[in-house]
Amino acid sequence: MSTPGSAKRILQKPPVRPPGVPMTNTMSPLRTMELTPAARRKKQKLPEKQLQDRVAAILPESALYTQLLEFEARVDAALARKKVDIQEALKNPPCVQKTLRIYVFNTFANQIKTIPKKPNAEPPMWTLKIIGRILEDGVDPDQPGFVQKTNPLYPKFSSFFKKVTISLDQRLYPENHIIIWEHARSPAPHEGFEVKRKGDKEFTVNIRLEMNYVPEKFKLSSALMEVLGIEVDTRPRIIAAIWHYVKARKLQNPNDPSFFNCDAQLQKVFGEDKVKFTMVSQKISQHLASPPPIHLEHKIKLSGNGPVGTACYDVLVDVPFPIQRELSALLANAEKSKEIDACDEAICAAIRKIHEHRRRRAFFLGFSQSPVEFINALIESQSRDLKLVAGEASRSVERERRSDFFNQPWVEDAVIRYLNRKPAAGSDAPGST
């Protein structure tokens, strides 16, 4: 015996048919009655891990379980926020300032001064090399000709430059005496730059390095540099420094906090007595310029022990903090593990079992309190469900007792369908021989 209302109710409207007409091969063109509200009522689906109030009233211990669910929801929300923060950090990792040591030297081969002239000797050549690496805690690496490979966690040498221009002596090399490398045209990172040429004449090479700052940095004008004490920095940090300057000297306008008053030094920068905070970014544009490139000179030497003419230069650069691997591992660990999934499945199974026991308890408790009324209500409920399944929920015995019911437009069509229907084999129905 099923519990009251436990049968699955059909939510579609069954077609209306005249009494005595079989369901097979019969279609009604009219639907004159709606289902009862009880038949259309949708059963509310509860979350699998939630306990109903009726269950909580029976089990006082469920209050602790509810508190644990709320705590779990707060923990999940906090983890979700941190996950988003880590993902944003991976997109724009924080940077640390490191020293980039640039080595400039050259090698040579088949020079007449060092090798006696041979009839089949190769033409004299030289090679200019520009390489670099990030210093680890200020430790000076080995000889530049045998510089170890850069740390794989750091960007490669070419990543720090936007453009590299190498100028040779135009008199010695009238064709292609200027060599240009641009990051936009060759984004693939390189460990260094190398220029090979034929020749046996010593001369001076000019090297121009334009730094590739991400985010973009600017050189401050002398007036703004005097105020902030910053030579080169990004636009957001420059604006933040101005705000700290205003705050430290209490220059914010008390009558209108959106403005700040300019002291003598700020008046040299802005040329006004007071400035609106939202206009600072626009007004400082004239005080910002591209950072000057780095100019190096190297003399190509074709004698001595190679490599020759070694020189090194130190440049401060921003290096992404090597935390990508750690953050990626943390994100992977933050995901739900198989153990947690198994626990959730066990909890959901226990909740379903509790709900089933609660329904059984309610059924037998109702029967024990008032058996007659309970059985009558059960029979009535099962009768309604049976009518829904049979498609007879819209029938009204009281209406069918009256002759007006059979004078409706669908009756004639139903009679014709009934008389003309194809009889079954061996049937005594109308139309059979």
CSV table of C-alpha atoms in Angstrom, one decimal:
chain,number,residue,atom,x,y,z
A,1,MET,CA,0.0,0.0,0.0
A,2,SER,CA,1.4,3.4,-1.0
A,3,THR,CA,1.2,6.5,1.1
A,4,PRO,CA,-1.5,9.1,0.4
A,5,GLY,CA,-0.7,11.1,-2.7
A,6,SER,CA,2.4,9.1,-3.4
A,7,ALA,CA,1.3,8.0,-6.9
A,8,LYS,CA,2.8,10.1,-9.7
A,9,ARG,CA,0.2,12.4,-11.1
A,10,ILE,CA,0.0,13.2,-14.8
A,11,LEU,CA,0.2,16.9,-15.4
A,12,GLN,CA,-1.2,16.9,-18.9
A,13,LYS,CA,-4.9,17.6,-19.5
A,14,PRO,CA,-6.5,14.3,-20.7
A,15,PRO,CA,-8.9,14.6,-23.6
A,16,VAL,CA,-12.6,14.5,-22.9
A,17,ARG,CA,-14.5,11.6,-24.5
A,18,PRO,CA,-18.2,10.5,-24.4
A,19,PRO,CA,-19.2,7.7,-22.0
A,20,GLY,CA,-19.0,4.2,-23.3
A,21,VAL,CA,-16.6,5.0,-26.2
A,22,PRO,CA,-13.3,3.1,-25.9
A,23,MET,CA,-10.0,5.0,-25.7
A,24,THR,CA,-8.6,3.4,-28.8
A,25,ASN,CA,-8.8,5.3,-32.1
A,26,THR,CA,-10.8,8.1,-30.3
A,27,MET,CA,-9.8,11.8,-30.3
A,28,SER,CA,-11.9,14.6,-28.8
A,29,PRO,CA,-11.8,17.9,-30.5
A,30,LEU,CA,-12.8,19.8,-27.4
A,31,ARG,CA,-11.4,20.0,-23.9
A,32,THR,CA,-14.2,21.3,-21.7
A,33,MET,CA,-12.9,20.8,-18.2
A,34,GLU,CA,-9.6,21.7,-16.5
A,35,LEU,CA,-7.8,19.5,-14.0
A,36,THR,CA,-8.4,20.1,-10.4
A,37,PRO,CA,-5.9,22.3,-8.6
A,38,ALA,CA,-4.6,19.3,-6.6
A,39,ALA,CA,-3.7,17.5,-9.8
A,40,ARG,CA,-1.7,20.5,-11.1
A,41,ARG,CA,0.2,21.0,-7.9
A,42,LYS,CA,3.9,20.5,-8.4
A,43,LYS,CA,5.9,18.7,-5.8
A,44,GLN,CA,8.7,21.0,-4.5
A,45,LYS,CA,12.1,19.5,-4.9
A,46,LEU,CA,14.2,20.0,-1.8
A,47,PRO,CA,18.0,20.2,-1.9
A,48,GLU,CA,19.6,16.8,-1.4
A,49,LYS,CA,21.7,17.9,1.6
A,50,GLN,CA,18.9,19.9,3.3
A,51,LEU,CA,16.6,18.6,6.0
A,52,GLN,CA,12.9,19.4,6.0
A,53,ASP,CA,11.5,21.3,9.0
A,54,ARG,CA,9.3,18.3,9.8
A,55,VAL,CA,12.4,16.2,10.0
A,56,ALA,CA,14.2,18.7,12.1
A,57,ALA,CA,11.3,18.8,14.6
A,58,ILE,CA,11.6,15.1,15.0
A,59,LEU,CA,15.4,15.0,15.3
A,60,PRO,CA,16.7,17.7,17.7
A,61,GLU,CA,20.2,16.7,16.8
A,62,SER,CA,19.7,18.0,13.3
A,63,ALA,CA,20.3,21.6,14.6
A,64,LEU,CA,24.1,20.8,14.7
A,65,TYR,CA,23.9,19.4,11.1
A,66,THR,CA,22.2,22.6,10.0
A,67,GLN,CA,25.0,24.7,11.6
A,68,LEU,CA,27.6,22.6,9.9
A,69,LEU,CA,25.9,23.2,6.5
A,70,GLU,CA,25.9,27.0,7.1
A,71,PHE,CA,29.6,26.9,8.1
A,72,GLU,CA,30.4,24.8,5.0
A,73,ALA,CA,28.6,27.4,2.8
A,74,ARG,CA,30.7,30.2,4.3
A,75,VAL,CA,33.9,28.2,3.8
A,76,ASP,CA,33.0,27.5,0.1
A,77,ALA,CA,32.2,31.2,-0.4
A,78,ALA,CA,35.6,32.2,1.1
A,79,LEU,CA,37.4,29.6,-1.1
A,80,ALA,CA,35.6,30.8,-4.2
A,81,ARG,CA,36.7,34.4,-3.5
A,82,LYS,CA,40.3,33.3,-2.9
A,83,LYS,CA,40.2,31.3,-6.1
A,84,VAL,CA,39.2,34.3,-8.1
A,85,ASP,CA,42.0,36.3,-6.5
A,86,ILE,CA,44.6,33.7,-7.3
A,87,GLN,CA,43.4,33.5,-10.9
A,88,GLU,CA,43.7,37.3,-11.2
A,89,ALA,CA,47.2,37.1,-9.7
A,90,LEU,CA,48.2,34.5,-12.3
A,91,LYS,CA,47.1,36.8,-15.0
A,92,ASN,CA,49.1,39.8,-13.6
A,93,PRO,CA,51.8,38.2,-11.4
A,94,PRO,CA,53.5,40.6,-8.9
A,95,CYS,CA,57.0,41.7,-9.9
A,96,VAL,CA,60.2,41.9,-7.9
A,97,GLN,CA,63.2,44.1,-8.9
A,98,LYS,CA,66.3,42.2,-10.0
A,99,THR,CA,69.6,43.1,-11.6
A,100,LEU,CA,70.1,42.2,-15.2
A,101,ARG,CA,73.7,41.9,-16.1
A,102,ILE,CA,74.4,42.5,-19.8
A,103,TYR,CA,77.6,41.1,-21.3
A,104,VAL,CA,79.0,42.6,-24.5
A,105,PHE,CA,82.0,40.9,-26.2
A,106,ASN,CA,83.2,39.6,-29.5
A,107,THR,CA,85.0,36.6,-31.0
A,108,PHE,CA,87.1,36.4,-34.2
A,109,ALA,CA,88.4,33.8,-36.5
A,110,ASN,CA,90.8,33.5,-39.5
A,111,GLN,CA,92.5,36.9,-38.8
A,112,ILE,CA,95.7,37.5,-40.6
A,113,LYS,CA,97.3,38.9,-37.5
A,114,THR,CA,96.8,35.8,-35.5
A,115,ILE,CA,97.0,33.1,-38.2
A,116,PRO,CA,99.7,33.0,-40.9
A,117,LYS,CA,98.3,33.6,-44.4
A,118,LYS,CA,97.3,30.4,-46.1
A,119,PRO,CA,96.3,30.0,-49.8
A,120,ASN,CA,93.0,28.2,-48.9
A,121,ALA,CA,92.2,30.0,-45.7
A,122,GLU,CA,88.7,31.1,-44.9
A,123,PRO,CA,88.0,34.9,-45.0
A,124,PRO,CA,88.6,36.7,-41.7
A,125,MET,CA,85.4,37.0,-39.6
A,126,TRP,CA,84.2,38.4,-36.2
A,127,THR,CA,81.1,37.8,-34.1
A,128,LEU,CA,79.5,40.4,-31.7
A,129,LYS,CA,77.5,38.9,-28.9
A,130,ILE,CA,75.1,40.6,-26.5
A,131,ILE,CA,73.8,38.3,-23.7
A,132,GLY,CA,72.6,38.7,-20.2
A,133,ARG,CA,71.2,37.0,-17.2
A,134,ILE,CA,69.4,37.8,-13.9
A,135,LEU,CA,71.8,37.8,-11.0
A,136,GLU,CA,70.9,35.5,-8.1
A,137,ASP,CA,71.3,37.4,-4.9
A,138,GLY,CA,74.1,39.5,-6.4
A,139,VAL,CA,76.3,36.5,-7.2
A,140,ASP,CA,78.6,37.2,-10.2
A,141,PRO,CA,78.4,34.3,-12.7
A,142,ASP,CA,81.4,32.7,-14.4
A,143,GLN,CA,83.2,34.0,-17.5
A,144,PRO,CA,80.8,35.8,-19.9
A,145,GLY,CA,81.8,33.5,-22.8
A,146,PHE,CA,80.5,30.6,-20.7
A,147,VAL,CA,77.6,32.2,-19.0
A,148,GLN,CA,75.2,29.6,-17.6
A,149,LYS,CA,71.7,29.4,-18.9
A,150,THR,CA,69.1,31.7,-17.3
A,151,ASN,CA,66.8,30.5,-14.7
A,152,PRO,CA,63.7,28.9,-16.4
A,153,LEU,CA,61.5,30.8,-14.0
A,154,TYR,CA,62.7,34.1,-15.3
A,155,PRO,CA,62.0,35.6,-18.7
A,156,LYS,CA,64.6,35.3,-21.4
A,157,PHE,CA,67.0,38.1,-22.2
A,158,SER,CA,65.2,39.5,-25.2
A,159,SER,CA,61.9,39.8,-23.2
A,160,PHE,CA,63.3,42.9,-21.4
A,161,PHE,CA,63.8,44.9,-24.5
A,162,LYS,CA,61.4,46.5,-26.9
A,163,LYS,CA,63.9,47.4,-29.6
A,164,VAL,CA,67.6,46.8,-30.1
A,165,THR,CA,69.6,48.8,-32.6
A,166,ILE,CA,73.3,48.0,-33.5
A,167,SER,CA,75.2,50.5,-35.6
A,168,LEU,CA,78.3,49.4,-37.4
A,169,ASP,CA,80.9,51.6,-39.1
A,170,GLN,CA,79.3,52.8,-42.3
A,171,ARG,CA,82.7,53.2,-44.1
A,172,LEU,CA,83.6,49.5,-43.5
A,173,TYR,CA,80.0,48.2,-44.0
A,174,PRO,CA,78.2,50.5,-46.4
A,175,GLU,CA,75.3,48.0,-46.8
A,176,ASN,CA,73.2,47.1,-43.8
A,177,HIS,CA,75.4,48.9,-41.3
A,178,ILE,CA,72.3,49.3,-39.0
A,179,ILE,CA,70.8,46.1,-37.5
A,180,ILE,CA,67.4,46.5,-35.8
A,181,TRP,CA,65.6,43.9,-33.7
A,182,GLU,CA,62.0,44.7,-32.6
A,183,HIS,CA,60.0,42.7,-30.1
A,184,ALA,CA,56.8,43.4,-31.9
A,185,ARG,CA,58.1,41.7,-35.1
A,186,SER,CA,59.9,38.8,-33.3
A,187,PRO,CA,58.0,38.1,-30.1
A,188,ALA,CA,59.8,34.7,-29.6
A,189,PRO,CA,62.2,35.1,-26.7
A,190,HIS,CA,66.0,34.7,-27.2
A,191,GLU,CA,68.9,34.2,-24.9
A,192,GLY,CA,70.9,37.0,-26.6
A,193,PHE,CA,71.8,38.7,-29.8
A,194,GLU,CA,74.6,37.9,-32.2
A,195,VAL,CA,76.0,39.7,-35.2
A,196,LYS,CA,78.4,38.0,-37.6
A,197,ARG,CA,80.4,39.9,-40.3
A,198,LYS,CA,83.5,39.4,-42.5
A,199,GLY,CA,86.4,41.8,-41.8
A,200,ASP,CA,89.8,42.4,-40.4
A,201,LYS,CA,89.5,46.0,-39.3
A,202,GLU,CA,88.9,47.1,-35.7
A,203,PHE,CA,86.1,49.7,-35.1
A,204,THR,CA,83.6,50.8,-32.5
A,205,VAL,CA,80.0,49.5,-32.4
A,206,ASN,CA,77.1,51.6,-31.0
A,207,ILE,CA,74.4,49.6,-29.3
A,208,ARG,CA,71.0,51.2,-28.4
A,209,LEU,CA,68.7,49.2,-26.1
A,210,GLU,CA,65.1,50.3,-25.5
A,211,MET,CA,63.6,48.7,-22.4
A,212,ASN,CA,60.3,46.9,-22.6
A,213,TYR,CA,58.4,47.8,-19.4
A,214,VAL,CA,55.2,45.9,-18.6
A,215,PRO,CA,53.2,47.8,-17.5
A,216,GLU,CA,54.6,50.9,-19.3
A,217,LYS,CA,56.8,53.2,-17.4
A,218,PHE,CA,57.5,56.9,-17.9
A,219,LYS,CA,60.3,59.3,-17.1
A,220,LEU,CA,59.2,62.2,-14.9
A,221,SER,CA,60.0,65.8,-15.7
A,222,SER,CA,62.4,67.6,-13.4
A,223,ALA,CA,59.6,69.6,-11.7
A,224,LEU,CA,57.6,66.4,-10.9
A,225,MET,CA,60.7,64.5,-10.0
A,226,GLU,CA,61.6,67.2,-7.5
A,227,VAL,CA,58.1,66.7,-5.8
A,228,LEU,CA,57.9,62.9,-5.8
A,229,GLY,CA,61.6,61.9,-5.8
A,230,ILE,CA,60.8,59.4,-8.5
A,231,GLU,CA,62.7,59.2,-11.8
A,232,VAL,CA,61.0,56.4,-13.7
A,233,ASP,CA,57.7,54.6,-12.8
A,234,THR,CA,54.3,53.6,-14.0
A,235,ARG,CA,51.4,56.0,-14.3
A,236,PRO,CA,49.3,54.4,-11.5
A,237,ARG,CA,52.2,54.5,-9.1
A,238,ILE,CA,53.0,58.2,-10.0
A,239,ILE,CA,49.3,59.1,-9.3
A,240,ALA,CA,49.4,57.2,-6.0
A,241,ALA,CA,52.6,59.1,-5.1
A,242,ILE,CA,50.9,62.4,-5.7
A,243,TRP,CA,48.0,61.3,-3.5
A,244,HIS,CA,50.4,60.4,-0.7
A,245,TYR,CA,52.1,63.7,-1.1
A,246,VAL,CA,48.8,65.6,-0.8
A,247,LYS,CA,47.7,63.5,2.2
A,248,ALA,CA,51.0,63.8,4.0
A,249,ARG,CA,51.0,67.6,3.8
A,250,LYS,CA,47.2,67.9,4.4
A,251,LEU,CA,46.5,69.7,1.2
A,252,GLN,CA,43.1,68.3,0.6
A,253,ASN,CA,40.5,71.1,0.4
A,254,PRO,CA,38.3,70.9,3.5
A,255,ASN,CA,35.3,72.5,1.8
A,256,ASP,CA,35.4,70.3,-1.3
A,257,PRO,CA,37.3,67.0,-0.8
A,258,SER,CA,37.4,66.4,-4.5
A,259,PHE,CA,40.0,69.1,-4.8
A,260,PHE,CA,43.4,69.6,-3.3
A,261,ASN,CA,45.4,72.8,-2.8
A,262,CYS,CA,48.8,73.2,-4.5
A,263,ASP,CA,51.8,74.3,-2.5
A,264,ALA,CA,54.8,76.0,-4.2
A,265,GLN,CA,56.2,72.8,-5.6
A,266,LEU,CA,52.9,71.5,-6.9
A,267,GLN,CA,52.2,74.9,-8.5
A,268,LYS,CA,55.3,74.4,-10.6
A,269,VAL,CA,53.8,71.1,-11.8
A,270,PHE,CA,50.2,72.1,-12.4
A,271,GLY,CA,50.4,75.9,-12.6
A,272,GLU,CA,47.2,76.2,-10.6
A,273,ASP,CA,46.2,77.0,-7.0
A,274,LYS,CA,43.9,73.9,-6.7
A,275,VAL,CA,43.4,70.8,-8.8
A,276,LYS,CA,40.6,68.2,-9.0
A,277,PHE,CA,41.7,64.7,-8.2
A,278,THR,CA,40.1,63.3,-11.3
A,279,MET,CA,42.1,65.7,-13.5
A,280,VAL,CA,45.5,64.6,-12.1
A,281,SER,CA,46.0,61.8,-14.7
A,282,GLN,CA,45.3,64.2,-17.6
A,283,LYS,CA,47.4,67.1,-16.2
A,284,ILE,CA,50.6,65.0,-15.5
A,285,SER,CA,50.7,63.7,-19.1
A,286,GLN,CA,52.8,66.7,-20.2
A,287,HIS,CA,55.3,65.8,-17.4
A,288,LEU,CA,55.7,62.2,-18.6
A,289,ALA,CA,58.0,61.0,-21.4
A,290,SER,CA,59.3,57.7,-22.6
A,291,PRO,CA,62.3,56.4,-20.7
A,292,PRO,CA,65.6,57.2,-22.4
A,293,PRO,CA,67.3,54.2,-24.1
A,294,ILE,CA,70.5,52.6,-22.9
A,295,HIS,CA,73.5,53.5,-25.1
A,296,LEU,CA,76.5,51.1,-25.1
A,297,GLU,CA,79.7,51.2,-27.1
A,298,HIS,CA,81.9,48.2,-27.8
A,299,LYS,CA,85.2,48.1,-29.7
A,300,ILE,CA,85.6,45.1,-32.0
A,301,LYS,CA,89.0,43.7,-31.2
A,302,LEU,CA,90.6,41.2,-33.5
A,303,SER,CA,93.5,40.1,-31.4
A,304,GLY,CA,94.1,38.7,-28.0
A,305,ASN,CA,92.6,35.9,-26.1
A,306,GLY,CA,88.9,35.3,-27.0
A,307,PRO,CA,86.4,36.4,-26.1
A,308,VAL,CA,87.9,39.9,-26.2
A,309,GLY,CA,86.6,43.3,-25.2
A,310,THR,CA,84.4,42.0,-22.5
A,311,ALA,CA,82.3,44.5,-20.7
A,312,CYS,CA,79.3,44.1,-18.4
A,313,TYR,CA,76.5,46.5,-17.5
A,314,ASP,CA,73.9,46.2,-14.7
A,315,VAL,CA,70.3,47.3,-15.3
A,316,LEU,CA,67.4,47.1,-12.8
A,317,VAL,CA,64.4,45.3,-14.3
A,318,ASP,CA,61.1,44.1,-13.0
A,319,VAL,CA,60.9,40.3,-13.0
A,320,PRO,CA,57.6,38.4,-12.4
A,321,PHE,CA,57.7,36.7,-9.0
A,322,PRO,CA,58.1,33.0,-9.7
A,323,ILE,CA,54.9,31.8,-8.0
A,324,GLN,CA,53.0,30.5,-11.0
A,325,ARG,CA,53.7,26.9,-10.2
A,326,GLU,CA,52.8,27.3,-6.5
A,327,LEU,CA,49.6,29.1,-7.3
A,328,SER,CA,48.6,26.6,-9.9
A,329,ALA,CA,49.2,23.7,-7.5
A,330,LEU,CA,47.1,25.6,-4.8
A,331,LEU,CA,44.3,26.0,-7.3
A,332,ALA,CA,44.4,22.3,-8.1
A,333,ASN,CA,44.3,21.4,-4.4
A,334,ALA,CA,41.4,23.8,-3.8
A,335,GLU,CA,39.2,21.7,-6.1
A,336,LYS,CA,37.0,19.1,-4.4
A,337,SER,CA,38.9,15.8,-4.0
A,338,LYS,CA,37.5,12.4,-4.4
A,339,GLU,CA,37.3,11.9,-0.7
A,340,ILE,CA,35.1,15.0,-0.3
A,341,ASP,CA,32.9,13.8,-3.1
A,342,ALA,CA,32.5,10.4,-1.5
A,343,CYS,CA,31.5,12.1,1.8
A,344,ASP,CA,28.9,14.3,0.0
A,345,GLU,CA,27.4,11.2,-1.7
A,346,ALA,CA,27.2,9.4,1.7
A,347,ILE,CA,25.5,12.4,3.3
A,348,CYS,CA,23.0,12.7,0.5
A,349,ALA,CA,22.2,9.0,0.7
A,350,ALA,CA,21.6,9.3,4.5
A,351,ILE,CA,19.4,12.3,4.0
A,352,ARG,CA,17.3,10.4,1.4
A,353,LYS,CA,16.9,7.5,3.8
A,354,ILE,CA,15.9,9.9,6.7
A,355,HIS,CA,13.2,11.4,4.4
A,356,GLU,CA,11.9,8.0,3.5
A,357,HIS,CA,11.7,6.9,7.2
A,358,ARG,CA,9.9,10.2,8.0
A,359,ARG,CA,7.3,9.5,5.4
A,360,ARG,CA,6.8,5.9,6.7
A,361,ARG,CA,6.5,7.2,10.2
A,362,ALA,CA,3.9,9.8,9.2
A,363,PHE,CA,1.9,7.1,7.4
A,364,PHE,CA,1.7,4.7,10.3
A,365,LEU,CA,1.3,7.5,12.8
A,366,GLY,CA,-1.8,8.8,10.9
A,367,PHE,CA,-3.2,5.3,10.7
A,368,SER,CA,-2.8,4.7,14.4
A,369,GLN,CA,-4.5,8.0,15.4
A,370,SER,CA,-7.7,7.6,13.2
A,371,PRO,CA,-7.8,4.4,11.2
A,372,VAL,CA,-11.3,5.0,9.6
A,373,GLU,CA,-10.6,8.6,8.5
A,374,PHE,CA,-7.1,7.7,7.3
A,375,ILE,CA,-8.4,4.8,5.2
A,376,ASN,CA,-11.2,6.9,3.7
A,377,ALA,CA,-8.7,9.6,2.8
A,378,LEU,CA,-6.3,7.1,1.3
A,379,ILE,CA,-9.1,5.5,-0.8
A,380,GLU,CA,-10.2,8.9,-2.0
A,381,SER,CA,-6.7,9.9,-2.9
A,382,GLN,CA,-6.1,6.6,-4.7
A,383,SER,CA,-9.4,7.0,-6.6
A,384,ARG,CA,-8.4,10.4,-7.8
A,385,ASP,CA,-5.0,9.1,-8.9
A,386,LEU,CA,-6.7,6.2,-10.7
A,387,LYS,CA,-9.0,8.5,-12.6
A,388,LEU,CA,-6.0,10.6,-13.6
A,389,VAL,CA,-4.2,7.6,-15.0
A,390,ALA,CA,-7.3,6.3,-16.8
A,391,GLY,CA,-8.0,9.8,-18.2
A,392,GLU,CA,-11.4,10.1,-16.5
A,393,ALA,CA,-10.6,13.0,-14.1
A,394,SER,CA,-12.7,15.4,-16.1
A,395,ARG,CA,-15.9,13.3,-16.1
A,396,SER,CA,-18.9,14.4,-14.1
A,397,VAL,CA,-21.5,11.8,-13.3
A,398,GLU,CA,-24.0,14.5,-12.4
A,399,ARG,CA,-23.7,16.1,-15.9
A,400,GLU,CA,-23.8,12.9,-17.7
A,401,ARG,CA,-27.2,12.1,-16.2
A,402,ARG,CA,-28.8,15.0,-18.1
A,403,SER,CA,-29.7,14.8,-21.8
A,404,ASP,CA,-28.1,18.2,-22.6
A,405,PHE,CA,-24.7,16.6,-22.1
A,406,PHE,CA,-25.2,14.5,-25.2
A,407,ASN,CA,-26.4,17.4,-27.4
A,408,GLN,CA,-22.9,18.9,-27.5
A,409,PRO,CA,-21.1,19.4,-30.9
A,410,TRP,CA,-18.5,16.6,-30.2
A,411,VAL,CA,-21.2,13.9,-29.8
A,412,GLU,CA,-21.9,13.5,-33.5
A,413,ASP,CA,-18.2,13.3,-34.4
A,414,ALA,CA,-17.7,10.7,-31.7
A,415,VAL,CA,-20.6,8.6,-32.9
A,416,ILE,CA,-19.2,8.7,-36.5
A,417,ARG,CA,-15.8,7.7,-35.3
A,418,TYR,CA,-17.2,4.9,-33.2
A,419,LEU,CA,-19.3,3.5,-36.1
A,420,ASN,CA,-16.5,3.8,-38.7
A,421,ARG,CA,-13.6,2.5,-36.6
A,422,LYS,CA,-11.8,-0.6,-37.8
A,423,PRO,CA,-13.1,-3.6,-35.8
A,424,ALA,CA,-10.7,-6.1,-34.2
A,425,ALA,CA,-10.6,-9.6,-35.6
A,426,GLY,CA,-13.5,-11.8,-34.2
A,427,SER,CA,-15.1,-8.8,-32.6
A,428,ASP,CA,-18.9,-8.2,-32.3
A,429,ALA,CA,-18.5,-4.5,-32.4
A,430,PRO,CA,-20.4,-2.4,-35.0
A,431,GLY,CA,-19.0,-2.7,-38.5
A,432,SER,CA,-17.9,-6.3,-38.1
A,433,THR,CA,-19.3,-9.0,-40.4
